[in-house]
Coordinates of C-alpha atoms and ligand atoms in Angstrom, one line a residue:
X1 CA 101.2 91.1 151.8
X2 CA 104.3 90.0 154.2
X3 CA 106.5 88.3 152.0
X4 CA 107.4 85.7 155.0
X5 CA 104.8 86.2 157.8
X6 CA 102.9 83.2 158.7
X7 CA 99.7 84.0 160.9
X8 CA 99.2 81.1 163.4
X9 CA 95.2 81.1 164.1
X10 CA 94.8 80.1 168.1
X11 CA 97.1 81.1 170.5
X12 CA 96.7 77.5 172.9
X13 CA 98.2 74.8 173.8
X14 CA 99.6 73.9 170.7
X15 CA 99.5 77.0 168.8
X16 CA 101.3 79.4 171.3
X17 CA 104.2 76.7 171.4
X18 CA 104.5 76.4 168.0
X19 CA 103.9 80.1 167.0
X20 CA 106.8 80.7 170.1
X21 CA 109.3 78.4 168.3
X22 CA 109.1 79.8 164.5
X23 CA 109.5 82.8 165.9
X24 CA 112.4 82.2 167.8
X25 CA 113.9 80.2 164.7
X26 CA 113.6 84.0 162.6
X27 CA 110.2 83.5 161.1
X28 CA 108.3 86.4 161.4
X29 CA 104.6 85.7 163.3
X30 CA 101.4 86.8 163.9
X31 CA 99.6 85.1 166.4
X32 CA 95.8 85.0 166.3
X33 CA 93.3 83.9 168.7
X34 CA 89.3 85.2 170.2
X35 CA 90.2 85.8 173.7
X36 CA 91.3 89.1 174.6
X37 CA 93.4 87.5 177.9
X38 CA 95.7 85.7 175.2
X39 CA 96.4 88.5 172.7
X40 CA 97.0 90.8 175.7
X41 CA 99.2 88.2 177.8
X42 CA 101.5 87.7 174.3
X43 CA 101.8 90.8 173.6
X44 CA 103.2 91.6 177.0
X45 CA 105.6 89.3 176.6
X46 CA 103.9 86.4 178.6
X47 CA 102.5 83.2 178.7
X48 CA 98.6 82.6 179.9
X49 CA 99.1 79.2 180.8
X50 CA 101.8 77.1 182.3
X51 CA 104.2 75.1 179.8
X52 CA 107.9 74.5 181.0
X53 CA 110.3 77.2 178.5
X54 CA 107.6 78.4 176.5
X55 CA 107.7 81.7 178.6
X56 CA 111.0 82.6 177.8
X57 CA 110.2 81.6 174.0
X58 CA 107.4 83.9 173.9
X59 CA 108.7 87.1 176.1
X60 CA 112.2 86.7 173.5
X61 CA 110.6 86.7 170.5
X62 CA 108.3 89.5 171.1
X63 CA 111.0 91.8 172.8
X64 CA 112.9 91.1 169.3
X65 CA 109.3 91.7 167.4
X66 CA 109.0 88.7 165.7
X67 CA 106.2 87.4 167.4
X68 CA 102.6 89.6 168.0
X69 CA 99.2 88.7 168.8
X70 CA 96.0 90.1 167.6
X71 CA 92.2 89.1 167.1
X72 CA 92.0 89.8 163.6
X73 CA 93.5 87.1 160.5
X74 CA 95.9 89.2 158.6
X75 CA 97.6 88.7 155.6
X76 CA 100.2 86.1 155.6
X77 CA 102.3 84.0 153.5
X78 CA 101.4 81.1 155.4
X79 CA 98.7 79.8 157.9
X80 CA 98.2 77.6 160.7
X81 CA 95.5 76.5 162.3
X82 CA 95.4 75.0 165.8
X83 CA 91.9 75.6 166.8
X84 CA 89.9 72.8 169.3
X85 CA 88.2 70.5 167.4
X86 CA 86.3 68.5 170.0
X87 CA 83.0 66.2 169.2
X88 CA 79.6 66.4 169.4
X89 CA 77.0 64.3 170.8
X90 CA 77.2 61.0 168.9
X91 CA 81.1 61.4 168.8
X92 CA 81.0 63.4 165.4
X93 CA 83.5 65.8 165.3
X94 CA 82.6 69.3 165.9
X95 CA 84.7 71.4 162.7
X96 CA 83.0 74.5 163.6
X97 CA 85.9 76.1 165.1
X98 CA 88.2 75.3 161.9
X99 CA 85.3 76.3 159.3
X100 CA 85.3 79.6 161.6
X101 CA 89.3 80.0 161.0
X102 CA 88.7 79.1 157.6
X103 CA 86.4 82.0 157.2
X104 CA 88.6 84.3 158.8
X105 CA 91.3 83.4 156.0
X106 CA 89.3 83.4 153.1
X107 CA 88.9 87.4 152.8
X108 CA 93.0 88.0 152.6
X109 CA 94.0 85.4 150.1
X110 CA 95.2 87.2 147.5
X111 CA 97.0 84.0 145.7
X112 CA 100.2 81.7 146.5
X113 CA 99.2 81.0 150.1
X114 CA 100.1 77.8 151.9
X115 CA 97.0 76.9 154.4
X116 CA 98.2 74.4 157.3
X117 CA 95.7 72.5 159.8
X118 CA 97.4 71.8 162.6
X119 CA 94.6 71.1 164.9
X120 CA 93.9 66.5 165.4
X121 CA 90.9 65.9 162.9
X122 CA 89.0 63.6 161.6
X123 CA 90.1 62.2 158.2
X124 CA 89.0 64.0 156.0
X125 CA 88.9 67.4 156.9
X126 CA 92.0 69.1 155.5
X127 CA 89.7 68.2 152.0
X128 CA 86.6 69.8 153.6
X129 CA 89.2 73.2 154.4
X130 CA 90.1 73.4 151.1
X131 CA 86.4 72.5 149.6
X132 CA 85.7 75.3 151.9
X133 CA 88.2 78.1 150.5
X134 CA 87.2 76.7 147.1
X135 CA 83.7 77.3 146.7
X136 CA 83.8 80.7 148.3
X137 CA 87.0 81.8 146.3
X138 CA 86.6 80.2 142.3
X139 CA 89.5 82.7 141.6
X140 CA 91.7 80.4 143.4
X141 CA 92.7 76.7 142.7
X142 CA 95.0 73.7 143.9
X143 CA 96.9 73.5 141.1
X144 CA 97.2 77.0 139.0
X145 CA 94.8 75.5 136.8
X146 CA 93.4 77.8 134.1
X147 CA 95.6 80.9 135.0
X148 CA 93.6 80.9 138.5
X149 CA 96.3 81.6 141.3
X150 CA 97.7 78.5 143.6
X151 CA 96.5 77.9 147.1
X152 CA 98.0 75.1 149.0
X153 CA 96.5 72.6 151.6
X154 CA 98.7 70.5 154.1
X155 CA 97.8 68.6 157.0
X156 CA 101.2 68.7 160.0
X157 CA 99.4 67.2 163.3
X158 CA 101.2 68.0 166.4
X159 CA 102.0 65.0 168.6
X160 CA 103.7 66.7 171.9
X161 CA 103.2 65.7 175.3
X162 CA 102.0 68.1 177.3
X163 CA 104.6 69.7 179.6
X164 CA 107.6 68.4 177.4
X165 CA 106.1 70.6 174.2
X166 CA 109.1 72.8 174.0
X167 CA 111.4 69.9 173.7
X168 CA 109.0 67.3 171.5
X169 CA 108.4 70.3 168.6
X170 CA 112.0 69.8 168.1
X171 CA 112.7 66.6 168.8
X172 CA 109.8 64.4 167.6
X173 CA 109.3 63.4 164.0
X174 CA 106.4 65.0 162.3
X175 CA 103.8 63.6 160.0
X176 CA 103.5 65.9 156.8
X177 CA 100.3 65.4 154.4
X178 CA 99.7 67.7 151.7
X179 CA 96.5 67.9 149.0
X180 CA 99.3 68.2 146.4
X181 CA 103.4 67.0 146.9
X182 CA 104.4 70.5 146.1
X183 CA 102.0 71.8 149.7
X184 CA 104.0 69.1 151.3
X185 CA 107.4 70.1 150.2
X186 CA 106.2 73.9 151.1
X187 CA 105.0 72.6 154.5
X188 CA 108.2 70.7 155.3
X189 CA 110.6 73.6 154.5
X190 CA 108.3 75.7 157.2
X191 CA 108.8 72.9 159.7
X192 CA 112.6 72.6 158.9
X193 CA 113.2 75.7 160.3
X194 CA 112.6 74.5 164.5
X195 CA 112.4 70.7 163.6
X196 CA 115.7 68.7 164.0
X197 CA 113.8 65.3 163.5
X198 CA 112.3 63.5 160.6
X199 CA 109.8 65.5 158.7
X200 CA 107.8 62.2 156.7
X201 CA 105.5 63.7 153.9
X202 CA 102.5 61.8 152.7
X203 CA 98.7 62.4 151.9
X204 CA 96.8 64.4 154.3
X205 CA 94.4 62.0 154.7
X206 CA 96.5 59.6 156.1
X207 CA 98.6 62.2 157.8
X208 CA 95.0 62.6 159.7
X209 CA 94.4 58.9 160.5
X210 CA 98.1 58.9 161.6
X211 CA 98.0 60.5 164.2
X212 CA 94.1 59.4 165.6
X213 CA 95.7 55.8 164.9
X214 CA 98.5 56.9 167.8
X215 CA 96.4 57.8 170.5
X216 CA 94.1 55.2 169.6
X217 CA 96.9 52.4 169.8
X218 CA 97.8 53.9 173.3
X219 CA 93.8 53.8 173.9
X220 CA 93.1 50.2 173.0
X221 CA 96.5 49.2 175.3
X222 CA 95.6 51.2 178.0
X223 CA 91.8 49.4 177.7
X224 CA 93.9 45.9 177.2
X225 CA 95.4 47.0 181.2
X226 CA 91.8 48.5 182.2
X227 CA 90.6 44.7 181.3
X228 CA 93.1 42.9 183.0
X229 CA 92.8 44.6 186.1
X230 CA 88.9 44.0 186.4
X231 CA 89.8 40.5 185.5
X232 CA 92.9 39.9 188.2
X233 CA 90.0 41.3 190.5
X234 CA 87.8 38.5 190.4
X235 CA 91.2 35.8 190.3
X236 CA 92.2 37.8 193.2
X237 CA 95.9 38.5 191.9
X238 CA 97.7 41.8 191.8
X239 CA 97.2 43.0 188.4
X240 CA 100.1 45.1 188.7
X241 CA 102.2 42.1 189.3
X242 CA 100.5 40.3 186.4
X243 CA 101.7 43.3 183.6
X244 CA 105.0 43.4 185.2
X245 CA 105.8 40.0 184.8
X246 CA 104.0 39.7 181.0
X247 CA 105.9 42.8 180.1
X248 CA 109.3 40.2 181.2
X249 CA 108.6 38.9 177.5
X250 CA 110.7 40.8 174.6
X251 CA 107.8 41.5 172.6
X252 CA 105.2 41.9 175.1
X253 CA 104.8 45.8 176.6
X254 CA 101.3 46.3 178.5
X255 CA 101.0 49.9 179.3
X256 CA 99.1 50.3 183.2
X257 CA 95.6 50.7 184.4
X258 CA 94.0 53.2 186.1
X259 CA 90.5 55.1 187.3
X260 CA 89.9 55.3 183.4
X261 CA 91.7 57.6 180.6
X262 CA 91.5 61.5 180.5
X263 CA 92.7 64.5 178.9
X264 CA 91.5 65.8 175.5
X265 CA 93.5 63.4 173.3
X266 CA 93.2 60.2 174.1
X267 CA 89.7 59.8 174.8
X268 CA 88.6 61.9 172.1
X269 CA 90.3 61.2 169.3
X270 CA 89.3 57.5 169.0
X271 CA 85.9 58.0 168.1
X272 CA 87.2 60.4 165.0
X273 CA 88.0 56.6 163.9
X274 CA 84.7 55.1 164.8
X275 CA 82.5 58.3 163.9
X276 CA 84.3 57.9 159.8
X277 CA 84.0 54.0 159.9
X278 CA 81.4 53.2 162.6
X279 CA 81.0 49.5 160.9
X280 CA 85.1 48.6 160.8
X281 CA 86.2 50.4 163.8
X282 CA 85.1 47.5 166.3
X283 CA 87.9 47.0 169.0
X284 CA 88.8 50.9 168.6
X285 CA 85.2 51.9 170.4
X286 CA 85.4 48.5 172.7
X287 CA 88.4 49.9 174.0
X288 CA 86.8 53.4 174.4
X289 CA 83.6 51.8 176.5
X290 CA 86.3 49.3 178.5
X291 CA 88.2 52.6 179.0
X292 CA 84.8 54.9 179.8
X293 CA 83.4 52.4 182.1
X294 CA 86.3 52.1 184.6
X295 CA 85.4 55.1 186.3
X296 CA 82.4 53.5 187.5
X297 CA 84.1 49.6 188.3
X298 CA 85.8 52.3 191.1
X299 CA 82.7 53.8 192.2
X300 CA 81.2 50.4 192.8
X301 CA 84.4 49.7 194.7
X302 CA 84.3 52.2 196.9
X303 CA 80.8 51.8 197.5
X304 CA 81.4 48.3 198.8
X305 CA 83.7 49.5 201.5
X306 CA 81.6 52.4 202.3
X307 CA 77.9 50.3 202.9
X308 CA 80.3 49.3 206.2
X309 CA 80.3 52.8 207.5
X310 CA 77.4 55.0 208.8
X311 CA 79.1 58.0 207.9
X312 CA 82.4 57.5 205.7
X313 CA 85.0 59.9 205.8
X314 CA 86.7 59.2 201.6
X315 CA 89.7 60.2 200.9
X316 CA 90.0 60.8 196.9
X317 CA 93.8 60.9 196.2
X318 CA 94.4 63.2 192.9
X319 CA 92.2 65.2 190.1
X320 CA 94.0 65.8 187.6
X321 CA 94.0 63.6 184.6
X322 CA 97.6 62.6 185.4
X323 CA 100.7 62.5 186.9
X324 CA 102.2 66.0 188.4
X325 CA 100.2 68.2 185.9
X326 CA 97.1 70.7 187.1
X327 CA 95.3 69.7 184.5
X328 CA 91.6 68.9 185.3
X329 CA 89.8 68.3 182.0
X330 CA 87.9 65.2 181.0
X331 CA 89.8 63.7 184.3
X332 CA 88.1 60.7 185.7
X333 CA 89.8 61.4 188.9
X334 CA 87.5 64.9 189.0
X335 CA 84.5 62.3 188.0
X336 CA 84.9 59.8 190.8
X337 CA 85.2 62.0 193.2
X338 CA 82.3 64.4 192.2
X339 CA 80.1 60.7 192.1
X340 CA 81.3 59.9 195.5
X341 CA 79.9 63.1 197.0
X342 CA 76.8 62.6 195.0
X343 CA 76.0 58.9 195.6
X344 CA 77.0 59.1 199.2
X345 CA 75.7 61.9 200.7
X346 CA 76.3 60.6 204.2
X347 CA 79.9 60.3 204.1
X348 CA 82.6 63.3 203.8
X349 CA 84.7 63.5 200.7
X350 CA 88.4 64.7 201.2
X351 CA 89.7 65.3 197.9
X352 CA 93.9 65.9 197.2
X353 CA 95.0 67.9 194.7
X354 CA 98.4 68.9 195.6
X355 CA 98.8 70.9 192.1
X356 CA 95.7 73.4 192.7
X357 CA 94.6 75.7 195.6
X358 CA 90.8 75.6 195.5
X359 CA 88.3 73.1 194.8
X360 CA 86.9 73.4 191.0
X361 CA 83.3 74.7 190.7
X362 CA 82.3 70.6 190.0
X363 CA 83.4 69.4 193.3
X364 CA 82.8 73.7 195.2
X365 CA 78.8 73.6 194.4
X366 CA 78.7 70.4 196.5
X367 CA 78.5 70.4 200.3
X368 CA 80.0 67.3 201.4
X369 CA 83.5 67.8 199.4
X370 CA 86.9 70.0 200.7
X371 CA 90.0 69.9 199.7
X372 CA 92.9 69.0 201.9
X373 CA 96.4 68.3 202.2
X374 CA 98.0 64.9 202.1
X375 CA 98.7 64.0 205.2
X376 CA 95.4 65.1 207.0
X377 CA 93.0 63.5 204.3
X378 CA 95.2 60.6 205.3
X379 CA 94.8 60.9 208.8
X380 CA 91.1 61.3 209.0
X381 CA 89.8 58.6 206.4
X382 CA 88.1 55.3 207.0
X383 CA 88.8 54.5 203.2
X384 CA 91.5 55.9 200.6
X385 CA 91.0 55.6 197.0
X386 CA 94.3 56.8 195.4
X387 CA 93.2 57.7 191.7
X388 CA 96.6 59.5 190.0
X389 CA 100.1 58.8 190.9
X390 CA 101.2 62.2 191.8
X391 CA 105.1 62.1 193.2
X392 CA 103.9 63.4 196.8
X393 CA 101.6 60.4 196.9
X394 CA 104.8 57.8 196.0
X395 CA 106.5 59.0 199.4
X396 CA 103.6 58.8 201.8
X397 CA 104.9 57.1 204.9
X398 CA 103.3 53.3 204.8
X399 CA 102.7 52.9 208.4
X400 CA 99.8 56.0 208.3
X401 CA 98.1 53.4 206.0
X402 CA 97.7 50.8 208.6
X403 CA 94.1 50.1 209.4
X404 CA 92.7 52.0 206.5
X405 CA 90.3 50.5 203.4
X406 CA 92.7 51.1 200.3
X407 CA 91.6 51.1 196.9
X408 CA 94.8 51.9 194.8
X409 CA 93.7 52.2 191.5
X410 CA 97.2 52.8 190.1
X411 CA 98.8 50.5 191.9
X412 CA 101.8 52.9 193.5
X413 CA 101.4 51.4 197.2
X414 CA 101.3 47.7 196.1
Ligands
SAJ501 N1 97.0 56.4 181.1 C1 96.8 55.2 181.7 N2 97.7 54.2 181.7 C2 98.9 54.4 181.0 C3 99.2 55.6 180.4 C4 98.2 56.6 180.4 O1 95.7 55.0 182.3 O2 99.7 53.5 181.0 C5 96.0 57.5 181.1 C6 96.5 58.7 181.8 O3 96.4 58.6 183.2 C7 95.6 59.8 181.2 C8 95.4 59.3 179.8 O4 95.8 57.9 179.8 O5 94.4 59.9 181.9 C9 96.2 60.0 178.7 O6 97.5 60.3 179.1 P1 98.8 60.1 178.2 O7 100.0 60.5 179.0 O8 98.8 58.8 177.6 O9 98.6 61.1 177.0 P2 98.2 62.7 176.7 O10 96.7 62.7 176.5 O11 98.8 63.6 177.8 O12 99.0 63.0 175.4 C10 98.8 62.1 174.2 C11 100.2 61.7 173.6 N3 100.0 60.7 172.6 C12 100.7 59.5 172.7 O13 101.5 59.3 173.5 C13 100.4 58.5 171.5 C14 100.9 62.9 173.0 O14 102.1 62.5 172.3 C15 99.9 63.6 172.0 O15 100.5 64.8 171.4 C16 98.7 64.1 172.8 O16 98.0 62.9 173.3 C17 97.8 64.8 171.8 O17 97.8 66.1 171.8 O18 97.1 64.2 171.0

């Protein structure tokens, strides 16, 4: 076995990033992931998707061979994991990918192995991991127990923003929760090699629920806004006034509303919280229905202004799932518009995406929908719903508004 090699297991979002940085701190690693496109891109010395710095990480630390990529778990002194865990229908969460990791692993422990899940989980599931490794390897144990060699369990959740990771896995504290103290001390001394914040070590159960409980508390704040707005709707009062001023107080700090709340954090990882304690977690899965429902409190907007038109031209303003990014999953933006065309097969959707250059397959199957720059979508629409607050949609000249149905659902025109 390398004495020092730590194998991170998927080569994504999180993984690549942080598998880029040990790397370039003089930890020798083996990156792991299924797809052929990522093992092959990192071992070229490139990146297969677009992060700010992580490229020059990546092609550094392999010209310097610290950093490869293959398809097969080696032998390491240390493993992470940072594979999806998404949910399944009812909102469980789906551990397959992790109890597929897992399995990789379990054939090269040889004894004295630190096993890291890096991946957001439900609490809960760093125990399952090592239940896992346990029952298919009795040889092994948590503790040395009975002369059987240690094997070590920590939980370390990432909590980067996407587009700031290079920065944030050095700057932002981390949450540190190991099965035993000593995996939590081992895990720490890992992370103290690219992390120059805190490193807070605790259980890994609530090292789990610590960082569902962020993205929940931004969840339930941004379904707080969501409510407000549909409320200041039927007072007739700008809602974005209304936070403004209530956000005056000290203590008071309302985050916005919008079309609803994307990505594949924030409205996921709520219901890991309301899946383990359906009975308790009341306002955390109100706030995911408020949030979910928005979506279609637009779409019944829009479809108020458009009963006044025989044939509609809609522009949808934005797709991604927010601000200046390209990034199209779970984006209500994508949902609204792909609704529009449905519900309203008369009118002609315009949709803007300044960050991409071709419609996705959800809105390309459909007849009614092409995309088009600013300015013309502008120009030809009866009715603009503006649905993320993309910079180029800050600076559009006022006046070309004039005469237009607006719906501004994040409030950048008001
Ligand atoms: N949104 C609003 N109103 C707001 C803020 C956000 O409607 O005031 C919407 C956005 O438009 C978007 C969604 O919420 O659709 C989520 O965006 P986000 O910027 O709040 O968060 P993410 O999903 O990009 O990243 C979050 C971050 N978590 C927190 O800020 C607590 C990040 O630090 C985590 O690492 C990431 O989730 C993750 O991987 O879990």
């Amino acid at each position: 076995m390398t004495a020092k090699t730590v194998a991170v297991i998927g080569l994504g979002y999180i993984g690549l990033p942080t598998a880029a940085i040990l790397a370039t701190n003089g930890v020798k690693v083996v990156g792991v992931d299924v797809s052929d496109r990522h093992v092959d891109a990192v071992n070229r010395g490139e990146v297969p998707f677009v992060e700010p710095d992580l490229a020059t990480h990546v092609a550094g630390a392999v010209s310097q061979g610290m950093l490869s990529a293959q398809k097969e778990t080696p032998k390491a002194s240390t493993y992470i994991v940072a594979v999806p865990t998404p949910f399944k229908d009812g909102y469980e969460a789906d551990l397959s990918y992790i109890d597929a990791a897992t399995d990789a692993i379990i054939p090269q422990l040889e004894g004295g192995e630190l096993l890291i899940l890096e991946s957001t989980s439900p609490p809960g599931a760093t125990v399952h991991m090592a239940q896992r490794v346990l029952q298919a390897r009795p040889d092994l144990s948590l503790d040395g127990s009975n002369d059987r060699p240690l094997v070590q369990f920590a939980h370390c959740p990432e909590r980067v923003l996407p587009g700031r990771v290079m920065i944030e896995l050095v700057t932002n504290d981390r949450i540190i929760g190991g099965l035993t103290p000593e995996a939590a001390e081992r895990a720490r001394d890992l992370y103290e090699t690219f992390c120059r914040a805190e490193l807070h070590l605790t259980d890994a159960t609530t090292a789990e629920m610590a960082k569902l409980t962020e993205n929940s508390f931004r969840d339930v704040n941004i379904a707080f806004a969501n409510e407000l707005s549909i409320i200041a709707e039927r007072l007739e009062i700008n809602v974005f006034e209304l936070i403004d001023l209530a956000n005056k107080h000290p203590r008071v700090n309302i985050l916005q509303p919008g079309p609803g709340v994307g990505g594949h954090c924030i409205a996921v990882d709520p219901w890991f919280i309301v899946s383990a304690a359906p009975e308790e977690a009341r306002l955390i899965r109100t706030a995911r229905e408020v949030n979910d429902h928005k979506p279609e409190v637009v779409l019944g907007k829009v479809a108020a202004r458009a009963d006044r038109y025989k044939e509609p031209v809609i522009a949808a303003l934005g797709l991604a799932f927010k601000p200046d990014i390209d990034d199209l999953r779970e984006s209500p933006a994508l949902e609204i518009t792909k609704q529009l065309a449905q519900r309203h097969p008369e009118a002609r959707i315009l949709a803007v995406e300044p960050n991409i250059d071709e419609l996705p397959p959800a809105l390309n199957a459909l007849d009614n929908v092409t995309l088009e720059p600013t300015a013309e979508a502008i120009r030809q629409a009866d009715i603009i719903v503006l649905l993320v607050d993309h910079r180029e949609f800050k600076h559009v000249d006022r006046r070309l508004l004039a005469e237009k149905a607006l719906i501004d659902t994040r409030g950048v025109w008001r």
